[in-house]
Short mmCIF file of N, CA and C in Angstrom, two decimals:
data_model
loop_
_atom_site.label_atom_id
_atom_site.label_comp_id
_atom_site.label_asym_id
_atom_site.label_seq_id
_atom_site.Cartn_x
_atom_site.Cartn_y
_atom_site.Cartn_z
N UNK A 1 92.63 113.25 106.83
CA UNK A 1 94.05 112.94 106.67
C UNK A 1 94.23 111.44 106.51
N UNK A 2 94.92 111.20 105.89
CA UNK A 2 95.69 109.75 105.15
C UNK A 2 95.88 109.04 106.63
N UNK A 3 95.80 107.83 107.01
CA UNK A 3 96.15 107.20 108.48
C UNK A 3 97.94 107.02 107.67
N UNK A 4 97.99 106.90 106.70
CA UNK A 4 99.47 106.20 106.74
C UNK A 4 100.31 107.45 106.47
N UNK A 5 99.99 108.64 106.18
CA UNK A 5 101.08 109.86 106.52
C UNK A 5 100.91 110.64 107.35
N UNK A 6 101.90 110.57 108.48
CA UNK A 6 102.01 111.35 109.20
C UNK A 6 102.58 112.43 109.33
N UNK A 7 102.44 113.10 109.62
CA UNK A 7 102.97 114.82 109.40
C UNK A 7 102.92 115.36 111.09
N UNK A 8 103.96 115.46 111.39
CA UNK A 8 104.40 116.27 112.52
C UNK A 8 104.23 117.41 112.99
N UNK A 9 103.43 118.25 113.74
CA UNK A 9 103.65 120.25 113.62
C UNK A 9 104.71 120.64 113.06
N UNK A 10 106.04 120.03 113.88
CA UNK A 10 107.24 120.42 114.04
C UNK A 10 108.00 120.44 112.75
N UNK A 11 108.10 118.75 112.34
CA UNK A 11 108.89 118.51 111.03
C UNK A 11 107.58 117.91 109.89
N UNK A 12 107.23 118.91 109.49
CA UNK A 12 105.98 117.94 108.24
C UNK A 12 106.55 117.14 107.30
N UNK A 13 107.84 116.65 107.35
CA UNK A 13 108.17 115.88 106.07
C UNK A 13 109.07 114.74 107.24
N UNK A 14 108.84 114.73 108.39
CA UNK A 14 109.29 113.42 109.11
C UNK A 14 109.96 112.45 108.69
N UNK A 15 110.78 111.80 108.31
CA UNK A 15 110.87 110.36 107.54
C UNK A 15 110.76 109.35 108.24
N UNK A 16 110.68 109.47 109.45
CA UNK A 16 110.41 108.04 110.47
C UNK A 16 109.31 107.77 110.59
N UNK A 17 108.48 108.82 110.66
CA UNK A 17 107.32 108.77 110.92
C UNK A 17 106.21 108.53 109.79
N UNK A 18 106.56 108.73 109.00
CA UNK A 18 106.01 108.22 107.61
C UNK A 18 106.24 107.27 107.32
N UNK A 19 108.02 106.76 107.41
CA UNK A 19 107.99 105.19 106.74
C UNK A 19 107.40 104.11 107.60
N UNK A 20 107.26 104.73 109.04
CA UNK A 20 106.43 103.47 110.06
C UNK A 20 105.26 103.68 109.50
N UNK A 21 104.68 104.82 109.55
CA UNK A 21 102.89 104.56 109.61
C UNK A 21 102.60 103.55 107.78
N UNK A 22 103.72 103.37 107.63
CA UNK A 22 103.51 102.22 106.14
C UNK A 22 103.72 101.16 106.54
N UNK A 23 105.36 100.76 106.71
CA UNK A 23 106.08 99.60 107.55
C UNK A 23 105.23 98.61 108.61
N UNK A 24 105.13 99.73 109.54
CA UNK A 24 104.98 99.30 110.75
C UNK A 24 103.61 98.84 111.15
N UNK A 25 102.66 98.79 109.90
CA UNK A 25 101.62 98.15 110.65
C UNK A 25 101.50 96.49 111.00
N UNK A 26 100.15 96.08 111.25
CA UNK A 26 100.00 94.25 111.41
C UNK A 26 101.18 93.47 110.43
N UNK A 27 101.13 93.86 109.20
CA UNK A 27 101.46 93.11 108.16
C UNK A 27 102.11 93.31 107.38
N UNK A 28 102.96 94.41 106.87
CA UNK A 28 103.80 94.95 105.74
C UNK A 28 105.01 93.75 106.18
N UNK A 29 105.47 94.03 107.16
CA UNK A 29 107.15 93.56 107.27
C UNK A 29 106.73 92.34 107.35
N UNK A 30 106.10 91.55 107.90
CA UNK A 30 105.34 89.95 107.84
C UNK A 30 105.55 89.91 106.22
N UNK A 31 105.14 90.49 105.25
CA UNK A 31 104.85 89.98 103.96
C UNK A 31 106.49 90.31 103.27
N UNK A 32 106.74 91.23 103.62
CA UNK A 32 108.12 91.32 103.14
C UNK A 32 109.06 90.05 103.73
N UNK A 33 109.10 89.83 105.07
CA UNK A 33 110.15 88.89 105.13
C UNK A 33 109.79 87.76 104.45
N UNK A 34 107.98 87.32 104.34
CA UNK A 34 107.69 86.18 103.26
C UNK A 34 108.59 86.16 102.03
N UNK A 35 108.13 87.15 101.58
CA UNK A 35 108.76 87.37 100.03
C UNK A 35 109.99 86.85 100.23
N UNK A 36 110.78 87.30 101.25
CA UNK A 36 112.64 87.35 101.25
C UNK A 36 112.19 86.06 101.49
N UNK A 37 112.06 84.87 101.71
CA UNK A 37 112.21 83.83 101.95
C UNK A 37 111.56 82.83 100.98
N UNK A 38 110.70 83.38 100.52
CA UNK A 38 110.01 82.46 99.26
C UNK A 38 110.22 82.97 97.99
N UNK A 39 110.66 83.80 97.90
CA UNK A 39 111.46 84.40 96.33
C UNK A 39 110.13 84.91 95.42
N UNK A 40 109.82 85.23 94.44
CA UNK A 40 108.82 85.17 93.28
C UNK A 40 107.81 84.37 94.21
N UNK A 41 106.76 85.36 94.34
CA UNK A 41 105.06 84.03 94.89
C UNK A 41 104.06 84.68 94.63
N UNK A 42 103.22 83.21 94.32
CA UNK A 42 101.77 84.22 93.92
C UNK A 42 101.25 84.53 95.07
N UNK A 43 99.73 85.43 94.89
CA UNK A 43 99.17 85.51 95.72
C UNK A 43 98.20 84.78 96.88
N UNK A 44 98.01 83.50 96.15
CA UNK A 44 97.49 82.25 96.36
C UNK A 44 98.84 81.53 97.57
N UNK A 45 99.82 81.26 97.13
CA UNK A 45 101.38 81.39 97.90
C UNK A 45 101.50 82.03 99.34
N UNK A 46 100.93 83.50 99.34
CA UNK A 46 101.45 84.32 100.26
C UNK A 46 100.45 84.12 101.04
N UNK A 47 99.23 84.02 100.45
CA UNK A 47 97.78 83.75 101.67
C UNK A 47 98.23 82.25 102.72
N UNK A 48 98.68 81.65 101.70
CA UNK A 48 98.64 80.39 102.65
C UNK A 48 100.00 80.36 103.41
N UNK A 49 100.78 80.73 102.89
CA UNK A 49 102.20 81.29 103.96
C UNK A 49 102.07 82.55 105.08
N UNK A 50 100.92 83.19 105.32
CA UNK A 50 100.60 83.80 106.48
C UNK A 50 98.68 83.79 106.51
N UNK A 51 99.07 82.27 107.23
CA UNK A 51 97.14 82.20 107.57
C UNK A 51 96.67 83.18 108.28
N UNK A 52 97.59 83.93 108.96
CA UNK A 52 96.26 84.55 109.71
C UNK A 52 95.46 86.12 108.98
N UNK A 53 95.99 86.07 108.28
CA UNK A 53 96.01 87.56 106.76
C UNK A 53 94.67 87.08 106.51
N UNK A 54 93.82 87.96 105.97
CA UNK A 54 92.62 87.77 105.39
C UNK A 54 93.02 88.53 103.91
N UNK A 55 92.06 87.24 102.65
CA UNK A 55 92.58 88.12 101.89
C UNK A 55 92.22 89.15 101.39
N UNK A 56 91.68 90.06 101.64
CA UNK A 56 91.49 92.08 101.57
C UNK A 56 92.46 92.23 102.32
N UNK A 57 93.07 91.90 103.29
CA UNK A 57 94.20 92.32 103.89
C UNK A 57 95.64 92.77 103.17
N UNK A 58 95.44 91.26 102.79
CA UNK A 58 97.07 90.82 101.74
C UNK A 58 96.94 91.65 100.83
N UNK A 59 95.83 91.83 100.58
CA UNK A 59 95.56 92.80 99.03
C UNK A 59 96.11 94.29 99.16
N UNK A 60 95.33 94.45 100.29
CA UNK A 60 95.73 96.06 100.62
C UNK A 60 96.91 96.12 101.01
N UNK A 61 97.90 95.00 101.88
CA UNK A 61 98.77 95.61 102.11
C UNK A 61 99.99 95.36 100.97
N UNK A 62 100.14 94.13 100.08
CA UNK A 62 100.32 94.52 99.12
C UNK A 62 100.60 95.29 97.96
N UNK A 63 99.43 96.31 97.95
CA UNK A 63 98.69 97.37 97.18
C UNK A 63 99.90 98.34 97.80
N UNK A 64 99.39 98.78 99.25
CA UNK A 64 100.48 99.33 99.47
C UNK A 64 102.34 99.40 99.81
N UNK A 65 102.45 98.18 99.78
CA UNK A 65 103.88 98.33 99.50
C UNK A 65 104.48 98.53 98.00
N UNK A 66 103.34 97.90 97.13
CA UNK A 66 103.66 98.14 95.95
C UNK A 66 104.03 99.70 95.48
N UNK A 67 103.00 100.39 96.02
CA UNK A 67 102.52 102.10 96.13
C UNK A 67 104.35 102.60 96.26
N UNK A 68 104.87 102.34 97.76
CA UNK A 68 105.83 102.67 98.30
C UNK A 68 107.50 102.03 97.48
N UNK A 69 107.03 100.93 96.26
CA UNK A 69 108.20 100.71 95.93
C UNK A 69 108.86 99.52 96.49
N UNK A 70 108.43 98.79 97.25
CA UNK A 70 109.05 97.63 98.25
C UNK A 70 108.46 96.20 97.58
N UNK A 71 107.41 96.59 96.87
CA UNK A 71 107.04 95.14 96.23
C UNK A 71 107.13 95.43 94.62
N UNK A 72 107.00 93.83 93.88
CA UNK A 72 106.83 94.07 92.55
C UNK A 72 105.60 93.49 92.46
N UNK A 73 104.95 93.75 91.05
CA UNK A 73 103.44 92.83 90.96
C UNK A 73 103.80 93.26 89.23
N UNK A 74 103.28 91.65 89.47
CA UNK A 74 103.93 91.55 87.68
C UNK A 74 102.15 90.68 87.27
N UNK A 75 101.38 90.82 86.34
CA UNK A 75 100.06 90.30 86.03
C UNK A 75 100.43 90.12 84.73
N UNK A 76 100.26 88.36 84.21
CA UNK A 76 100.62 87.87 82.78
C UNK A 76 99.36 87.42 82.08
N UNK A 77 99.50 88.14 81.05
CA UNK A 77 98.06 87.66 80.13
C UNK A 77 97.21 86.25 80.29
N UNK A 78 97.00 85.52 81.20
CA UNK A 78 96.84 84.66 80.85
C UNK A 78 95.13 83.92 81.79
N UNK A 79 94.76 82.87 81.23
CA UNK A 79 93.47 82.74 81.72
C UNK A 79 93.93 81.50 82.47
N UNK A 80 93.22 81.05 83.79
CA UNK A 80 92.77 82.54 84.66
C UNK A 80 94.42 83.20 84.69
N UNK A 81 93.87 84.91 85.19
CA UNK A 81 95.20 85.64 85.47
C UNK A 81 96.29 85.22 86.24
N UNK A 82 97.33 85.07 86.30
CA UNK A 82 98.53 84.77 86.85
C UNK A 82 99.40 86.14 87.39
N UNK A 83 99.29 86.34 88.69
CA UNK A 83 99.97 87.53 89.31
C UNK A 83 101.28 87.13 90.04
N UNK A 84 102.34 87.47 89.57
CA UNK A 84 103.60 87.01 90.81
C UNK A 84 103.66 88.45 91.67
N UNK A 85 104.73 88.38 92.45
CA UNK A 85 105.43 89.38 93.56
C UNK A 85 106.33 89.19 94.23
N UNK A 86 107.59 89.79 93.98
CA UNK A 86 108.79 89.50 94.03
C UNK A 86 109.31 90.90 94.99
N UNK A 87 110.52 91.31 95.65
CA UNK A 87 110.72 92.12 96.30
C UNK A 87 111.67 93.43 95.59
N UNK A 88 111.48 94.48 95.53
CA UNK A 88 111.92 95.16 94.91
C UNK A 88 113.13 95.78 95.54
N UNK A 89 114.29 96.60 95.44
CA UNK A 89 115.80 96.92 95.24
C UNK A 89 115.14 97.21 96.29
N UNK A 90 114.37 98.71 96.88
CA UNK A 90 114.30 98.96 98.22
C UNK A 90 113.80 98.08 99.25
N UNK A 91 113.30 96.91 99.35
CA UNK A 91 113.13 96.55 100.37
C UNK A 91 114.74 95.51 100.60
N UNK A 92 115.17 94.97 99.47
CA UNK A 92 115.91 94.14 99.93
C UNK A 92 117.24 95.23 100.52
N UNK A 93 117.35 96.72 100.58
CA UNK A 93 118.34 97.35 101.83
C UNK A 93 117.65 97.39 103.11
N UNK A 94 115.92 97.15 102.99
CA UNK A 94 115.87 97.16 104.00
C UNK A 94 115.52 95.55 105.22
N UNK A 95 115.82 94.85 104.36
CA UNK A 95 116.19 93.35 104.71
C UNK A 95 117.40 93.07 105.88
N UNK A 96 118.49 93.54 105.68
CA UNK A 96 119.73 93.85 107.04
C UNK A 96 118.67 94.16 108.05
N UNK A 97 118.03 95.27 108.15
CA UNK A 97 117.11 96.01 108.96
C UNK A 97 116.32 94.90 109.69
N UNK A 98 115.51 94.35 108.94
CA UNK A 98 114.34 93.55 109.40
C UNK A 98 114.91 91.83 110.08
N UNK A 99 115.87 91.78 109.62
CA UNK A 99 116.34 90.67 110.03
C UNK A 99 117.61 90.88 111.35
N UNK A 100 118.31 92.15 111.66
CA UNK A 100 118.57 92.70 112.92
C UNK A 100 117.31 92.49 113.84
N UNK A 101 116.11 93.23 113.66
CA UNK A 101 115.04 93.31 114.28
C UNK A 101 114.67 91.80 114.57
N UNK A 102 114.44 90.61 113.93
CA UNK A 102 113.77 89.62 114.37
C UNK A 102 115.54 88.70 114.95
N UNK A 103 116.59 89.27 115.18
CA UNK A 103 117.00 88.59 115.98
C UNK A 103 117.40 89.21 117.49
N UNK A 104 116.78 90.13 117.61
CA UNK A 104 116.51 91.17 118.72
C UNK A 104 115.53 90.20 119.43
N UNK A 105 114.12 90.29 118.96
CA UNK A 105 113.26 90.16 119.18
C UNK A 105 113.10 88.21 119.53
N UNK A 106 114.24 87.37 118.95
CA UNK A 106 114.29 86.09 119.59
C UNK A 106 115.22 86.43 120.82
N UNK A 107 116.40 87.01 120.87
CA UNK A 107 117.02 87.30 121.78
C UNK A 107 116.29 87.55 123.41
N UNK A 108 115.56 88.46 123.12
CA UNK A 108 114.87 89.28 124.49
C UNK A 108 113.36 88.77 124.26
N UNK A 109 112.80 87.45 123.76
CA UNK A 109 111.48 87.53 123.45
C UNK A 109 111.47 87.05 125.05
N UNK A 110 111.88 86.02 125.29
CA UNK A 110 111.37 85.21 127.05
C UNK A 110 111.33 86.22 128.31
N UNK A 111 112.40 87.24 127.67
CA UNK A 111 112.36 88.21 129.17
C UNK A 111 110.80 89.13 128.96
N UNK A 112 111.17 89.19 127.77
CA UNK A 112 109.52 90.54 127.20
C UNK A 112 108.43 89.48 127.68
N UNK A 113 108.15 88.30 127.62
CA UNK A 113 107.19 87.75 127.90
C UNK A 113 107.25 87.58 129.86
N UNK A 114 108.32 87.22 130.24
CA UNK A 114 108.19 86.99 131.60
C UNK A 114 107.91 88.28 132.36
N UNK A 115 108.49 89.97 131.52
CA UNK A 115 108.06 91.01 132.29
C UNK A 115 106.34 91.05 132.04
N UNK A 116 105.98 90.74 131.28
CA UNK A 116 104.15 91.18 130.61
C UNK A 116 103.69 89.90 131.62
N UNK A 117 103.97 88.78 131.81
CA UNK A 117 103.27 87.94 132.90
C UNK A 117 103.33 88.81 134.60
N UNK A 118 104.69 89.30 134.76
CA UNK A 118 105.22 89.90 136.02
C UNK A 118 103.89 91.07 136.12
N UNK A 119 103.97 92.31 135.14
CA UNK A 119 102.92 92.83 135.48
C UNK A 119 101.91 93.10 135.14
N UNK A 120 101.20 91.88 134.55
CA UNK A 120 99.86 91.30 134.73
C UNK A 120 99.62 90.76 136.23
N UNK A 121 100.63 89.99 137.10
CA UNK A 121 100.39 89.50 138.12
C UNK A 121 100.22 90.21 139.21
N UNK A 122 101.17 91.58 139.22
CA UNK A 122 101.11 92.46 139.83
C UNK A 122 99.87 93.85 139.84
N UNK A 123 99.06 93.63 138.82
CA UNK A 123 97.89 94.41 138.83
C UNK A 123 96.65 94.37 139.75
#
């Protein structure tokens, strides 16, 4: 079985559960909010705007957002090849989304960190 579709007993056509096991790994939404912020970038661009990506990483995950519709990849005749990647209609609805989420996540980051010190200390 595919790691990125998940299929439920219950509901085999899930939609949460499918669009996370894409979304939701190390790096999809990392590269998407890149994109939303750097507009059109190559791939050369995106490596060095998230160092810690290896690039088979970027590639694959890339690869797969492209798969899913959330990225563009445009490759122009030219020597050497020139690849851009720009964000496609579905990710930018799901941009509201991702940018709710990272102001959640500044909001409550100090308490999430002071509970994970609390019970680490307490172990």
């Amino acid at each position: 079985m595919d790691r990125n579709v998940v299929q439920d007993a219950l509901m085999l056509e899930c939609p949460i559960r499918n669009v996370l096991a894409r979304i939701g790994d190390k790096w999809s939404l990392l590269v998407i909010f890149t994109l939303d912020r750097g507009g059109v970038m190559r791939f050369g661009e995106l490596l060095r705007a998230l160092p810690d990506i290896s690039q088979k990483m970027l590639t694959v995950t890339l690869r797969t957002l492209e798969e899913d519709g959330f990225v563009v990849r445009k490759v122009f005749p030219e020597v050497p090849p020139r690849v851009e990647y720009w964000l496609a209609p579905r990710a930018q609805t799901l941009l509201p989304h991702i940018h709710a989420l990272i102001g959640w996540a500044q909001e409550h980051m100090t308490a999430i960190l002071d509970d994970r010190k609390a019970a680490r200390a307490g172990r």
